[in-house]
Amino acid sequence: MSFELLPSAHTLALVDCNNFYASCERVFNPSLNGKPIVVLSNNDGCAIARSNEAKALGIGMGEPLFKWRHLVNTQSVKVFSANFALYGDMSRRVMTTLQQFTPHLEVYSIDEAFLGLDGFKIDDHEAFGRQIRRTVLKHTGLPVSVGIARTKTLVKVANHAAKKDPRQQGACALLDDEVIRQRLSVTPVDEVWGIGRQRAKWLHSREIHTAEALRGMDDRVIRKHLNVMSMRTVYELRGIACLELGEESAARKSIATTRTFGDEILDKDALEGAVCSFAALTAGRLREQGSAAGGMQVFIETSPFKADYYTNAALGTMSPAMSFTPHLMAQARMLLGRIFRPGARYKRAGVVLLDLVQQDVQSPGLYEVPGDQEKQERLMEVVDQLDGHVFWAKEQMSEGMHLKQAHRSGRFTSRWGELLAVG
């Protein structure tokens, strides 16, 4: 296997929000500062985010609520249901703020973004990183850490140091060879981006325990025993860029929306409403990345803990590929009809869009009326701009479909009725 080694003259920054979900809750409730906070998964099942204080109490990522419920009273742990409407909007505000620093922005996840710094004259990179921190905190109330380096793998190491080492004051630059060597010497190989658990075990067996030791490995050994991605990781640790800005954010090949229901669903109309809602949500994400789908899968499942367990899936193709929500909802209903079993009590369902292609290269269908596609695109633009404030009629869902969110905070930035009252 081979790959192109790209020039390493460019400089990148990685901005990562600290304990993002917990920090979002604190923005609108300052009394939570310094308190242990845990955010729960769908249906309030297990921990998906923890503040540093909660981590210190030993609450593990993914641990179910019942295992640490006693800490809610004994240690005053504050528990919140996932509030993705709030978190998504706060993420958008962070990314909008970061665009003030560079036009070259790659949104990597809901709480992370890579910034291209080519062409900027920066005398002190760590001071620049702290300026980013102050600006984001001022505009959003969210704390962030900033790492700066010449490759994505090194910038991940720098960001981790910025977050964990108090001496860095929230910003770390790995641009000097000796500084890089010192930092990699104290970075466990398990924490290197792209080194999974199994590869880490193999490396430990060969006495490779730090990122610096990994960087110095013989290329022939890596190629023989690991894979091309591991080789890329090593090159990136050496300062040779193998992942360009924007490469990791390429359009996905499939998009899915799945949910576990708060209560079991027996009624077909209610399940149709849920599946149509998933199709609408997934269609919005499809259009956001400028794609159309050539295939769809719908799956349904009852509780696996009951004797009459039933699960099934149906797959359909669409030609031409589409992103128009009503058509996708109709396809979802048709596929659901193939696999719905009367009398079953459904606990989970999902919609997966497959065979994604670029929307702007689609040819009109054989029976499509001229102008229809343009009208559909304009309608979808309006729906997307309204961002969850309007719904398709078939999306109406039964009470059982809604998630259990007994501890959800207000959607302070996206719902008029949930704005904070002052005074």
PDB file of C-alpha atoms in Angstrom, residues 131-329:
ATOM      1  CA  GLN A 131      -7.093  34.720  22.443  1.00  0.00           C
ATOM      2  CA  ILE A 132      -9.373  32.174  20.755  1.00  0.00           C
ATOM      3  CA  ARG A 133     -10.317  30.811  24.188  1.00  0.00           C
ATOM      4  CA  ARG A 134     -11.200  34.252  25.537  1.00  0.00           C
ATOM      5  CA  THR A 135     -13.273  35.113  22.470  1.00  0.00           C
ATOM      6  CA  VAL A 136     -15.284  31.875  22.507  1.00  0.00           C
ATOM      7  CA  LEU A 137     -15.871  32.221  26.248  1.00  0.00           C
ATOM      8  CA  LYS A 138     -17.039  35.822  25.813  1.00  0.00           C
ATOM      9  CA  HIS A 139     -19.397  35.014  22.918  1.00  0.00           C
ATOM     10  CA  THR A 140     -20.836  31.708  24.168  1.00  0.00           C
ATOM     11  CA  GLY A 141     -19.886  31.210  27.827  1.00  0.00           C
ATOM     12  CA  LEU A 142     -18.205  27.897  26.922  1.00  0.00           C
ATOM     13  CA  PRO A 143     -14.611  26.991  27.906  1.00  0.00           C
ATOM     14  CA  VAL A 144     -12.420  25.518  25.167  1.00  0.00           C
ATOM     15  CA  SER A 145      -8.907  24.146  24.798  1.00  0.00           C
ATOM     16  CA  VAL A 146      -6.695  24.968  21.814  1.00  0.00           C
ATOM     17  CA  GLY A 147      -3.919  22.853  20.330  1.00  0.00           C
ATOM     18  CA  ILE A 148      -1.678  24.060  17.497  1.00  0.00           C
ATOM     19  CA  ALA A 149       0.669  21.938  15.355  1.00  0.00           C
ATOM     20  CA  ARG A 150       1.503  21.047  11.746  1.00  0.00           C
ATOM     21  CA  THR A 151      -0.444  17.774  11.413  1.00  0.00           C
ATOM     22  CA  LYS A 152      -3.822  16.598  12.646  1.00  0.00           C
ATOM     23  CA  THR A 153      -2.332  13.859  14.816  1.00  0.00           C
ATOM     24  CA  LEU A 154       0.111  16.257  16.484  1.00  0.00           C
ATOM     25  CA  VAL A 155      -2.610  18.883  16.941  1.00  0.00           C
ATOM     26  CA  LYS A 156      -4.681  16.254  18.775  1.00  0.00           C
ATOM     27  CA  VAL A 157      -1.749  15.670  21.123  1.00  0.00           C
ATOM     28  CA  ALA A 158      -1.369  19.425  21.589  1.00  0.00           C
ATOM     29  CA  ASN A 159      -5.045  19.844  22.368  1.00  0.00           C
ATOM     30  CA  HIS A 160      -4.942  17.057  24.949  1.00  0.00           C
ATOM     31  CA  ALA A 161      -2.005  18.776  26.642  1.00  0.00           C
ATOM     32  CA  ALA A 162      -3.828  22.111  26.586  1.00  0.00           C
ATOM     33  CA  LYS A 163      -6.781  20.492  28.326  1.00  0.00           C
ATOM     34  CA  LYS A 164      -4.940  18.372  30.898  1.00  0.00           C
ATOM     35  CA  ASP A 165      -1.810  20.392  31.754  1.00  0.00           C
ATOM     36  CA  PRO A 166      -2.679  23.478  33.876  1.00  0.00           C
ATOM     37  CA  ARG A 167       0.670  25.059  33.002  1.00  0.00           C
ATOM     38  CA  GLN A 168      -0.523  25.483  29.405  1.00  0.00           C
ATOM     39  CA  GLN A 169      -3.416  27.774  30.429  1.00  0.00           C
ATOM     40  CA  GLY A 170      -5.684  26.147  27.885  1.00  0.00           C
ATOM     41  CA  ALA A 171      -3.422  26.437  24.812  1.00  0.00           C
ATOM     42  CA  CYS A 172      -0.486  24.334  23.629  1.00  0.00           C
ATOM     43  CA  ALA A 173       1.628  24.685  20.474  1.00  0.00           C
ATOM     44  CA  LEU A 174       3.772  21.807  19.200  1.00  0.00           C
ATOM     45  CA  LEU A 175       5.848  23.455  16.501  1.00  0.00           C
ATOM     46  CA  ASP A 176       9.413  23.196  17.860  1.00  0.00           C
ATOM     47  CA  ASP A 177      11.175  19.830  17.444  1.00  0.00           C
ATOM     48  CA  GLU A 178      12.405  19.643  21.042  1.00  0.00           C
ATOM     49  CA  VAL A 179       9.019  20.657  22.473  1.00  0.00           C
ATOM     50  CA  ILE A 180       7.370  17.977  20.317  1.00  0.00           C
ATOM     51  CA  ARG A 181       9.826  15.338  21.524  1.00  0.00           C
ATOM     52  CA  GLN A 182       9.261  16.232  25.167  1.00  0.00           C
ATOM     53  CA  ARG A 183       5.482  16.174  24.830  1.00  0.00           C
ATOM     54  CA  LEU A 184       5.407  12.878  22.901  1.00  0.00           C
ATOM     55  CA  SER A 185       7.694  11.321  25.529  1.00  0.00           C
ATOM     56  CA  VAL A 186       4.999  11.775  28.190  1.00  0.00           C
ATOM     57  CA  THR A 187       2.039  10.911  25.949  1.00  0.00           C
ATOM     58  CA  PRO A 188       0.868   7.277  26.364  1.00  0.00           C
ATOM     59  CA  VAL A 189       0.622   5.465  23.052  1.00  0.00           C
ATOM     60  CA  ASP A 190      -2.988   4.570  23.952  1.00  0.00           C
ATOM     61  CA  GLU A 191      -3.914   8.266  23.705  1.00  0.00           C
ATOM     62  CA  VAL A 192      -2.576   8.776  20.181  1.00  0.00           C
ATOM     63  CA  TRP A 193      -5.328   9.564  17.672  1.00  0.00           C
ATOM     64  CA  GLY A 194      -5.817   6.578  15.367  1.00  0.00           C
ATOM     65  CA  ILE A 195      -4.274   3.970  17.680  1.00  0.00           C
ATOM     66  CA  GLY A 196      -7.069   1.697  18.826  1.00  0.00           C
ATOM     67  CA  ARG A 197      -7.154  -0.658  21.792  1.00  0.00           C
ATOM     68  CA  GLN A 198      -5.949  -3.732  19.897  1.00  0.00           C
ATOM     69  CA  ARG A 199      -3.043  -1.902  18.255  1.00  0.00           C
ATOM     70  CA  ALA A 200      -2.108  -0.384  21.612  1.00  0.00           C
ATOM     71  CA  LYS A 201      -1.955  -3.887  23.153  1.00  0.00           C
ATOM     72  CA  TRP A 202       0.330  -5.076  20.365  1.00  0.00           C
ATOM     73  CA  LEU A 203       2.566  -2.013  20.772  1.00  0.00           C
ATOM     74  CA  HIS A 204       2.803  -2.545  24.531  1.00  0.00           C
ATOM     75  CA  SER A 205       3.876  -6.133  23.899  1.00  0.00           C
ATOM     76  CA  ARG A 206       6.832  -4.721  21.949  1.00  0.00           C
ATOM     77  CA  GLU A 207       7.664  -2.195  24.718  1.00  0.00           C
ATOM     78  CA  ILE A 208       6.244   0.729  22.759  1.00  0.00           C
ATOM     79  CA  HIS A 209       4.537   2.708  25.512  1.00  0.00           C
ATOM     80  CA  THR A 210       4.775   6.362  24.423  1.00  0.00           C
ATOM     81  CA  ALA A 211       3.999   8.387  21.339  1.00  0.00           C
ATOM     82  CA  GLU A 212       7.701   9.195  21.046  1.00  0.00           C
ATOM     83  CA  ALA A 213       8.591   5.490  20.944  1.00  0.00           C
ATOM     84  CA  LEU A 214       5.903   4.943  18.305  1.00  0.00           C
ATOM     85  CA  ARG A 215       7.311   7.802  16.232  1.00  0.00           C
ATOM     86  CA  GLY A 216      10.712   6.126  16.215  1.00  0.00           C
ATOM     87  CA  MET A 217       9.564   2.655  15.160  1.00  0.00           C
ATOM     88  CA  ASP A 218      10.991   0.977  12.088  1.00  0.00           C
ATOM     89  CA  ASP A 219       8.695   1.532   9.092  1.00  0.00           C
ATOM     90  CA  ARG A 220       9.111  -2.088   7.968  1.00  0.00           C
ATOM     91  CA  VAL A 221       7.797  -3.392  11.288  1.00  0.00           C
ATOM     92  CA  ILE A 222       4.771  -1.090  11.135  1.00  0.00           C
ATOM     93  CA  ARG A 223       3.903  -2.114   7.582  1.00  0.00           C
ATOM     94  CA  LYS A 224       4.284  -5.803   8.377  1.00  0.00           C
ATOM     95  CA  HIS A 225       2.326  -5.976  11.625  1.00  0.00           C
ATOM     96  CA  LEU A 226      -0.086  -3.031  11.558  1.00  0.00           C
ATOM     97  CA  ASN A 227      -1.716  -1.266   8.575  1.00  0.00           C
ATOM     98  CA  VAL A 228      -1.521   1.773   6.326  1.00  0.00           C
ATOM     99  CA  MET A 229      -3.510   3.917   8.774  1.00  0.00           C
ATOM    100  CA  SER A 230      -0.965   3.195  11.511  1.00  0.00           C
ATOM    101  CA  MET A 231       1.773   4.172   9.089  1.00  0.00           C
ATOM    102  CA  ARG A 232      -0.019   7.453   8.444  1.00  0.00           C
ATOM    103  CA  THR A 233      -0.264   8.064  12.177  1.00  0.00           C
ATOM    104  CA  VAL A 234       3.482   7.568  12.586  1.00  0.00           C
ATOM    105  CA  TYR A 235       4.268   9.904   9.690  1.00  0.00           C
ATOM    106  CA  GLU A 236       1.975  12.530  11.198  1.00  0.00           C
ATOM    107  CA  LEU A 237       3.776  12.210  14.542  1.00  0.00           C
ATOM    108  CA  ARG A 238       6.972  12.918  12.575  1.00  0.00           C
ATOM    109  CA  GLY A 239       5.435  16.135  11.249  1.00  0.00           C
ATOM    110  CA  ILE A 240       4.548  14.853   7.771  1.00  0.00           C
ATOM    111  CA  ALA A 241       0.910  15.643   7.003  1.00  0.00           C
ATOM    112  CA  CYS A 242      -1.134  12.742   5.621  1.00  0.00           C
ATOM    113  CA  LEU A 243      -4.573  14.199   6.408  1.00  0.00           C
ATOM    114  CA  GLU A 244      -5.402  17.530   4.851  1.00  0.00           C
ATOM    115  CA  LEU A 245      -7.824  20.025   6.349  1.00  0.00           C
ATOM    116  CA  GLY A 246     -11.312  18.973   5.348  1.00  0.00           C
ATOM    117  CA  GLU A 247     -10.431  15.361   4.575  1.00  0.00           C
ATOM    118  CA  GLU A 248     -12.124  13.998   7.671  1.00  0.00           C
ATOM    119  CA  SER A 249     -15.327  15.928   6.985  1.00  0.00           C
ATOM    120  CA  ALA A 250     -16.015  14.385   3.586  1.00  0.00           C
ATOM    121  CA  ALA A 251     -19.664  13.619   2.964  1.00  0.00           C
ATOM    122  CA  ARG A 252     -20.771  10.450   4.688  1.00  0.00           C
ATOM    123  CA  LYS A 253     -21.769   7.398   2.644  1.00  0.00           C
ATOM    124  CA  SER A 254     -24.803   6.708   4.825  1.00  0.00           C
ATOM    125  CA  ILE A 255     -26.892   8.633   7.348  1.00  0.00           C
ATOM    126  CA  ALA A 256     -29.093   7.074  10.010  1.00  0.00           C
ATOM    127  CA  THR A 257     -31.645   8.119  12.620  1.00  0.00           C
ATOM    128  CA  THR A 258     -32.561   5.466  15.200  1.00  0.00           C
ATOM    129  CA  ARG A 259     -34.380   5.639  18.528  1.00  0.00           C
ATOM    130  CA  THR A 260     -35.255   3.443  21.470  1.00  0.00           C
ATOM    131  CA  PHE A 261     -38.789   4.360  22.519  1.00  0.00           C
ATOM    132  CA  GLY A 262     -39.716   5.375  26.030  1.00  0.00           C
ATOM    133  CA  ASP A 263     -42.719   3.014  25.920  1.00  0.00           C
ATOM    134  CA  GLU A 264     -43.435   0.085  23.626  1.00  0.00           C
ATOM    135  CA  ILE A 265     -45.463   0.877  20.494  1.00  0.00           C
ATOM    136  CA  LEU A 266     -48.219  -1.530  19.443  1.00  0.00           C
ATOM    137  CA  ASP A 267     -50.212   0.647  17.037  1.00  0.00           C
ATOM    138  CA  LYS A 268     -49.093   0.689  13.381  1.00  0.00           C
ATOM    139  CA  ASP A 269     -50.101   4.338  12.854  1.00  0.00           C
ATOM    140  CA  ALA A 270     -47.979   5.390  15.813  1.00  0.00           C
ATOM    141  CA  LEU A 271     -45.005   3.414  14.500  1.00  0.00           C
ATOM    142  CA  GLU A 272     -45.500   4.951  11.050  1.00  0.00           C
ATOM    143  CA  GLY A 273     -45.422   8.370  12.665  1.00  0.00           C
ATOM    144  CA  ALA A 274     -42.130   7.537  14.347  1.00  0.00           C
ATOM    145  CA  VAL A 275     -40.533   6.145  11.179  1.00  0.00           C
ATOM    146  CA  CYS A 276     -41.718   9.147   9.130  1.00  0.00           C
ATOM    147  CA  SER A 277     -40.220  11.453  11.749  1.00  0.00           C
ATOM    148  CA  PHE A 278     -36.904   9.615  11.448  1.00  0.00           C
ATOM    149  CA  ALA A 279     -37.059   9.920   7.655  1.00  0.00           C
ATOM    150  CA  ALA A 280     -37.666  13.669   7.931  1.00  0.00           C
ATOM    151  CA  LEU A 281     -34.796  14.154  10.399  1.00  0.00           C
ATOM    152  CA  THR A 282     -32.419  12.120   8.257  1.00  0.00           C
ATOM    153  CA  ALA A 283     -33.491  13.976   5.100  1.00  0.00           C
ATOM    154  CA  GLY A 284     -32.540  17.274   6.719  1.00  0.00           C
ATOM    155  CA  ARG A 285     -29.061  15.984   7.509  1.00  0.00           C
ATOM    156  CA  LEU A 286     -28.830  14.594   3.973  1.00  0.00           C
ATOM    157  CA  ARG A 287     -29.518  18.013   2.431  1.00  0.00           C
ATOM    158  CA  GLU A 288     -27.149  19.676   4.891  1.00  0.00           C
ATOM    159  CA  GLN A 289     -24.221  17.847   3.311  1.00  0.00           C
ATOM    160  CA  GLY A 290     -25.583  18.405  -0.222  1.00  0.00           C
ATOM    161  CA  SER A 291     -26.426  14.775  -0.907  1.00  0.00           C
ATOM    162  CA  ALA A 292     -29.277  12.672  -2.248  1.00  0.00           C
ATOM    163  CA  ALA A 293     -30.009   9.047  -1.325  1.00  0.00           C
ATOM    164  CA  GLY A 294     -30.305   6.159  -3.735  1.00  0.00           C
ATOM    165  CA  GLY A 295     -31.340   3.633  -1.116  1.00  0.00           C
ATOM    166  CA  MET A 296     -33.156   3.343   2.209  1.00  0.00           C
ATOM    167  CA  GLN A 297     -33.349   0.752   4.949  1.00  0.00           C
ATOM    168  CA  VAL A 298     -36.039   0.698   7.646  1.00  0.00           C
ATOM    169  CA  PHE A 299     -35.691  -1.587  10.657  1.00  0.00           C
ATOM    170  CA  ILE A 300     -37.932  -2.336  13.638  1.00  0.00           C
ATOM    171  CA  GLU A 301     -37.280  -4.285  16.821  1.00  0.00           C
ATOM    172  CA  THR A 302     -39.127  -5.414  19.945  1.00  0.00           C
ATOM    173  CA  SER A 303     -37.468  -5.727  23.338  1.00  0.00           C
ATOM    174  CA  PRO A 304     -34.660  -8.305  23.157  1.00  0.00           C
ATOM    175  CA  PHE A 305     -35.309  -9.160  26.793  1.00  0.00           C
ATOM    176  CA  LYS A 306     -38.727 -10.678  26.089  1.00  0.00           C
ATOM    177  CA  ALA A 307     -39.562 -14.148  24.829  1.00  0.00           C
ATOM    178  CA  ASP A 308     -41.459 -12.965  21.738  1.00  0.00           C
ATOM    179  CA  TYR A 309     -38.503 -10.954  20.416  1.00  0.00           C
ATOM    180  CA  TYR A 310     -38.903  -9.850  16.781  1.00  0.00           C
ATOM    181  CA  THR A 311     -36.671  -7.776  14.543  1.00  0.00           C
ATOM    182  CA  ASN A 312     -36.688  -7.204  10.806  1.00  0.00           C
ATOM    183  CA  ALA A 313     -35.473  -4.780   8.163  1.00  0.00           C
ATOM    184  CA  ALA A 314     -36.510  -3.843   4.633  1.00  0.00           C
ATOM    185  CA  LEU A 315     -34.304  -2.305   1.961  1.00  0.00           C
ATOM    186  CA  GLY A 316     -35.458  -0.276  -1.039  1.00  0.00           C
ATOM    187  CA  THR A 317     -33.763   1.598  -3.876  1.00  0.00           C
ATOM    188  CA  MET A 318     -34.686   5.007  -5.319  1.00  0.00           C
ATOM    189  CA  SER A 319     -33.938   6.161  -8.841  1.00  0.00           C
ATOM    190  CA  PRO A 320     -33.127   8.905  -9.309  1.00  0.00           C
ATOM    191  CA  ALA A 321     -31.573   9.491  -5.876  1.00  0.00           C
ATOM    192  CA  MET A 322     -33.676  11.865  -3.783  1.00  0.00           C
ATOM    193  CA  SER A 323     -33.599  14.245  -0.819  1.00  0.00           C
ATOM    194  CA  PHE A 324     -37.208  15.494  -0.928  1.00  0.00           C
ATOM    195  CA  THR A 325     -38.703  14.750   2.481  1.00  0.00           C
ATOM    196  CA  PRO A 326     -42.255  13.730   1.384  1.00  0.00           C
ATOM    197  CA  HIS A 327     -40.846  11.190  -1.071  1.00  0.00           C
ATOM    198  CA  LEU A 328     -38.494   9.764   1.564  1.00  0.00           C
ATOM    199  CA  MET A 329     -41.335   9.550   4.086  1.00  0.00           C
TER     200      MET A 329
END
